[in-house]
Amino acid sequence: MSLSDDELFVLSYYRSSEINGSLFFGRLARALRPGPVQHDLTRHFADEAQHAWYWTRCIDALGARPLKLAQAYQDRYLEAAGLPLNLMEVLAITLVFERRVINQYAKHLALPGLHPEIATTIDRIMEDERWHVQWVRDALAGLEGRFGKDHVDATLRRYREADREVYADTLAEYEQRLGFLVGPGPDTEATPETP
Amino acid sequence: MTPPTIDDVRRRIAAILDIPEQRAGPEADLGDLVADSFRLVEMAIQLQDDYEVLFGQQDVARLRTVGDLATLVHSRLDPPPP
């Protein structure tokens, strides 16, 4: 079974987003002083780089080459929500984004007749993504004393609104290509989270 | 230890951006010095980590120059003990 053009686009989109995530967190890990957040951020960016490799290998195994895409999902986030400019804002946008990633991958995994190579890749990535949500949620809770719980909650609300907007815009823009992913399945919104 | 001056912060900004101090003068436009938005995030986080200060989106919305940013960071420093 070979990839359709639409499937190749979506898998390449995942790959680009994982690369962007890795580069972003890698740069942050370099900027932060040693400590628990820097420690977990380093594992996080290593995971994202590994995920990009998984997608590259998956696409290759299915007889195709990844598409070079100009924009990744994160670029749209930054446009919609503004740049996160402190650690709390970075973690808040990351938590909302990681929830979206998990939901998106779960939705893809639920597709009937999914190629085993793709299913295996998503399964492997999902294991890491669950840890990503957990460590970011814990780190964010640890910052409540410094930033105030109300401020953290308000920041999460702001990013969730941006997330819904970006997801809807992305689906609308790529309706033709993403159409096979739309429909019944796991929820289509990033799950509200309580840090 | 002597608290950092606005010029110290400005020099730190130059170091983070890896540019000569002369290019990071008070009137230098941040948009000209920061090549991409990720770099700006990285610099903001590093400055807050270095000086143990906090600022967010609202604070930087009106910043235009290196001097503006150095003044913001400096204004957030704890006052020296009397």
Coordinates of C-alpha atoms in Angstrom, one line a residue:
Chain A
M1 CA 0.0 0.0 0.0
S2 CA 1.5 3.4 -1.0
L3 CA 0.7 6.8 0.4
S4 CA -1.8 9.0 -1.2
D5 CA -0.8 12.6 -1.8
D6 CA -3.0 13.8 1.1
E7 CA -1.5 11.3 3.5
L8 CA 2.0 12.2 2.4
F9 CA 1.2 15.9 3.0
V10 CA -0.2 15.1 6.5
L11 CA 2.8 13.0 7.5
S12 CA 5.2 15.6 6.2
Y13 CA 3.2 18.2 8.2
Y14 CA 3.7 16.2 11.4
R15 CA 7.4 15.8 10.6
S16 CA 7.8 19.5 10.0
S17 CA 6.0 20.3 13.3
E18 CA 8.2 17.9 15.2
I19 CA 11.3 19.5 13.7
N20 CA 10.1 22.9 14.7
G21 CA 9.3 21.8 18.2
S22 CA 12.7 20.3 18.6
L23 CA 14.5 23.4 17.4
F24 CA 12.4 25.7 19.6
F25 CA 12.9 23.6 22.8
G26 CA 16.5 23.0 22.0
R27 CA 17.2 26.7 21.9
L28 CA 15.3 27.2 25.2
A29 CA 17.2 24.4 26.8
R30 CA 20.4 26.2 25.9
A31 CA 19.1 29.5 27.3
L32 CA 18.0 28.2 30.7
R33 CA 20.2 27.7 33.7
P34 CA 20.7 24.1 34.9
G35 CA 17.7 22.8 36.9
P36 CA 14.7 20.5 36.7
V37 CA 13.0 22.5 33.9
Q38 CA 16.2 22.5 31.8
H39 CA 16.5 18.8 32.4
D40 CA 13.0 17.9 31.2
L41 CA 13.2 20.4 28.4
T42 CA 16.3 18.7 27.1
R43 CA 14.6 15.3 27.1
H44 CA 11.6 17.0 25.4
F45 CA 13.6 18.4 22.5
A46 CA 15.4 15.1 22.1
D47 CA 12.0 13.4 21.9
E48 CA 10.7 15.8 19.3
A49 CA 13.9 15.3 17.2
Q50 CA 13.4 11.6 17.5
H51 CA 9.7 11.9 16.4
A52 CA 10.8 13.8 13.3
W53 CA 13.1 10.9 12.5
Y54 CA 10.3 8.4 13.1
W55 CA 8.2 10.2 10.6
T56 CA 11.0 10.4 8.1
R57 CA 11.6 6.7 8.5
C58 CA 7.9 5.9 8.2
I59 CA 7.5 8.0 5.0
D60 CA 10.6 6.3 3.6
A61 CA 9.2 2.8 4.5
L62 CA 6.0 3.7 2.6
G63 CA 8.0 4.4 -0.5
A64 CA 7.9 8.2 -0.5
R65 CA 10.0 11.2 0.4
P66 CA 8.9 13.9 3.0
L67 CA 7.6 17.1 1.5
K68 CA 9.5 20.3 2.3
L69 CA 6.8 22.5 3.9
A70 CA 7.2 26.2 4.3
Q71 CA 5.2 26.6 7.6
A72 CA 4.6 24.3 10.5
Y73 CA 1.7 24.3 13.0
Q74 CA 3.7 26.2 15.6
D75 CA 4.2 29.2 13.3
R76 CA 0.5 29.6 13.2
Y77 CA 0.3 29.4 17.0
L78 CA 2.8 32.2 17.4
E79 CA 1.0 34.3 14.9
A80 CA -2.4 33.8 16.7
A81 CA -1.3 33.9 20.3
G82 CA 1.8 36.2 20.2
L83 CA 5.2 35.3 21.3
P84 CA 5.6 33.6 24.7
L85 CA 8.1 35.8 26.5
N86 CA 8.6 34.1 29.8
L87 CA 9.0 30.6 31.0
M88 CA 5.4 30.4 32.2
E89 CA 4.0 31.5 28.9
V90 CA 6.3 29.1 27.1
L91 CA 5.1 26.2 29.2
A92 CA 1.4 27.3 28.9
I93 CA 1.5 27.4 25.1
T94 CA 3.4 24.1 25.1
L95 CA 0.8 22.4 27.3
V96 CA -2.1 23.5 25.1
F97 CA -0.1 22.5 22.0
E98 CA 0.8 19.1 23.3
R99 CA -2.8 18.4 24.1
R100 CA -3.7 19.2 20.6
V101 CA -0.9 16.9 19.3
I102 CA -2.2 14.0 21.3
N103 CA -5.8 14.6 20.2
Q104 CA -4.7 14.9 16.6
Y105 CA -2.6 11.7 16.7
A106 CA -5.4 9.8 18.5
K107 CA -7.8 10.9 15.7
H108 CA -5.4 9.7 13.1
L109 CA -4.9 6.4 14.9
A110 CA -8.6 5.8 14.9
L111 CA -8.9 5.9 11.1
P112 CA -10.1 2.7 9.6
G113 CA -7.6 0.8 7.5
L114 CA -4.6 2.8 8.8
H115 CA -1.3 1.4 7.5
P116 CA 0.4 -0.5 10.3
E117 CA 3.6 1.5 9.7
I118 CA 1.8 4.7 10.5
A119 CA -0.1 3.2 13.5
T120 CA 3.2 2.0 15.0
T121 CA 4.8 5.4 14.5
I122 CA 1.9 7.2 16.2
D123 CA 1.9 4.7 19.0
R124 CA 5.6 5.2 19.7
I125 CA 5.2 9.0 19.6
M126 CA 2.1 9.0 21.8
E127 CA 4.1 7.4 24.6
D128 CA 6.4 10.4 24.7
E129 CA 3.6 12.9 24.2
R130 CA 1.9 11.7 27.4
W131 CA 5.0 12.3 29.3
H132 CA 5.4 15.8 27.7
V133 CA 1.9 16.8 29.0
Q134 CA 2.7 15.4 32.4
W135 CA 6.1 17.2 32.9
V136 CA 4.9 20.5 31.5
R137 CA 1.7 20.4 33.6
D138 CA 3.8 19.8 36.7
A139 CA 6.3 22.5 35.9
L140 CA 3.5 25.0 35.3
A141 CA 2.0 24.1 38.6
G142 CA 5.4 24.7 40.2
L143 CA 5.4 28.3 38.7
E144 CA 2.0 29.2 40.2
G145 CA 3.6 30.6 43.3
R146 CA 5.8 32.9 41.2
F147 CA 3.3 34.1 38.6
G148 CA 0.0 33.6 40.5
K149 CA -2.5 30.9 39.8
D150 CA -5.0 33.4 38.3
H151 CA -2.4 34.6 35.8
V152 CA -1.4 31.1 34.9
D153 CA -5.1 30.2 34.3
A154 CA -5.7 33.3 32.3
T155 CA -2.7 32.5 30.1
L156 CA -3.9 29.0 29.5
R157 CA -7.3 30.3 28.5
R158 CA -5.7 32.7 26.1
Y159 CA -3.7 30.0 24.4
R160 CA -6.6 27.6 24.3
E161 CA -8.6 30.2 22.5
A162 CA -5.8 30.7 20.0
D163 CA -5.5 26.9 19.7
R164 CA -9.1 26.5 18.7
E165 CA -8.8 29.4 16.2
V166 CA -5.6 27.9 14.6
Y167 CA -7.0 24.4 14.4
A168 CA -10.1 25.6 12.7
D169 CA -8.1 27.8 10.3
T170 CA -5.8 24.9 9.5
L171 CA -8.6 22.5 8.8
A172 CA -10.3 25.1 6.6
E173 CA -7.2 25.9 4.7
Y174 CA -6.2 22.3 4.1
E175 CA -9.8 21.0 3.9
Q176 CA -9.1 19.0 0.8
R177 CA -5.9 17.4 2.2
L178 CA -7.1 16.9 5.8
G179 CA -10.7 15.9 4.9
F180 CA -9.9 12.3 5.5
L181 CA -9.0 13.2 9.1
V182 CA -12.2 15.1 9.8
G183 CA -15.2 13.4 11.2
P184 CA -16.1 11.1 14.1
G185 CA -13.3 10.2 16.3
P186 CA -11.6 11.4 19.5
D187 CA -12.5 15.0 20.4
T188 CA -11.3 17.7 18.0
E189 CA -10.4 20.3 20.6
A190 CA -7.4 20.5 22.9
T191 CA -8.6 19.2 26.3
P192 CA -8.8 21.9 28.9
E193 CA -6.2 21.1 31.5
T194 CA -5.8 21.9 35.1
P195 CA -2.2 22.6 36.0
Chain B
M1 CA 28.0 43.0 44.7
T2 CA 27.2 46.1 42.7
P3 CA 23.8 45.9 41.1
P4 CA 23.9 45.8 37.3
T5 CA 23.4 49.1 35.4
I6 CA 21.3 49.7 32.3
D7 CA 24.6 49.6 30.3
D8 CA 25.5 46.2 31.9
V9 CA 22.1 44.8 30.8
R10 CA 22.7 46.3 27.3
R11 CA 26.1 44.5 27.1
R12 CA 24.4 41.3 28.2
I13 CA 21.9 41.7 25.4
A14 CA 24.8 42.0 23.0
A15 CA 26.4 38.9 24.4
I16 CA 23.2 36.9 24.2
L17 CA 22.7 38.0 20.6
D18 CA 26.4 37.3 19.9
I19 CA 26.9 40.8 18.3
P20 CA 29.5 43.5 19.1
E21 CA 28.5 45.9 21.9
Q22 CA 28.6 48.8 19.5
R23 CA 25.8 47.3 17.5
A24 CA 23.6 47.0 20.6
G25 CA 23.6 50.7 21.3
P26 CA 20.6 52.2 23.2
E27 CA 18.9 53.3 20.0
A28 CA 19.5 50.0 18.1
D29 CA 16.3 48.6 16.8
L30 CA 15.5 45.2 18.2
G31 CA 13.8 44.1 15.0
D32 CA 17.1 44.7 13.1
L33 CA 19.1 42.6 15.6
V34 CA 16.8 39.7 16.2
A35 CA 16.8 37.5 13.1
D36 CA 13.7 35.5 14.0
S37 CA 10.9 35.3 16.6
F38 CA 12.4 32.2 18.2
R39 CA 15.6 34.2 18.9
L40 CA 13.5 36.9 20.6
V41 CA 11.9 34.3 22.9
E42 CA 15.3 32.8 23.6
M43 CA 16.7 36.2 24.5
A44 CA 13.8 37.2 26.7
I45 CA 13.9 33.9 28.7
Q46 CA 17.7 34.1 29.1
L47 CA 17.6 37.7 30.3
Q48 CA 14.9 36.8 32.9
D49 CA 16.9 33.8 34.0
D50 CA 20.2 35.8 34.2
Y51 CA 18.7 38.7 36.2
E52 CA 15.9 36.8 38.0
V53 CA 13.3 39.2 36.8
L54 CA 9.9 38.6 35.1
F55 CA 8.2 40.2 32.1
G56 CA 5.6 39.1 29.7
Q57 CA 3.9 40.0 26.5
Q58 CA 2.2 43.1 27.8
D59 CA 5.5 44.5 29.0
V60 CA 7.3 44.1 25.7
A61 CA 4.5 45.2 23.4
R62 CA 5.8 48.7 23.1
L63 CA 9.5 48.0 23.2
R64 CA 11.4 49.1 20.1
T65 CA 15.1 49.5 21.0
V66 CA 17.8 47.7 22.9
G67 CA 17.7 50.7 25.4
D68 CA 14.0 50.1 25.9
L69 CA 14.6 46.4 26.7
A70 CA 17.6 47.1 29.0
T71 CA 15.5 49.7 30.9
L72 CA 12.7 47.3 31.3
V73 CA 15.0 44.6 32.7
H74 CA 16.7 47.1 34.9
S75 CA 13.4 48.5 36.3
R76 CA 12.5 45.0 37.4
L77 CA 15.6 44.4 39.4
D78 CA 15.3 44.3 43.2
P79 CA 16.4 47.7 44.7
P80 CA 19.7 47.5 46.5
P81 CA 19.5 47.2 50.3
P82 CA 19.6 50.6 52.1

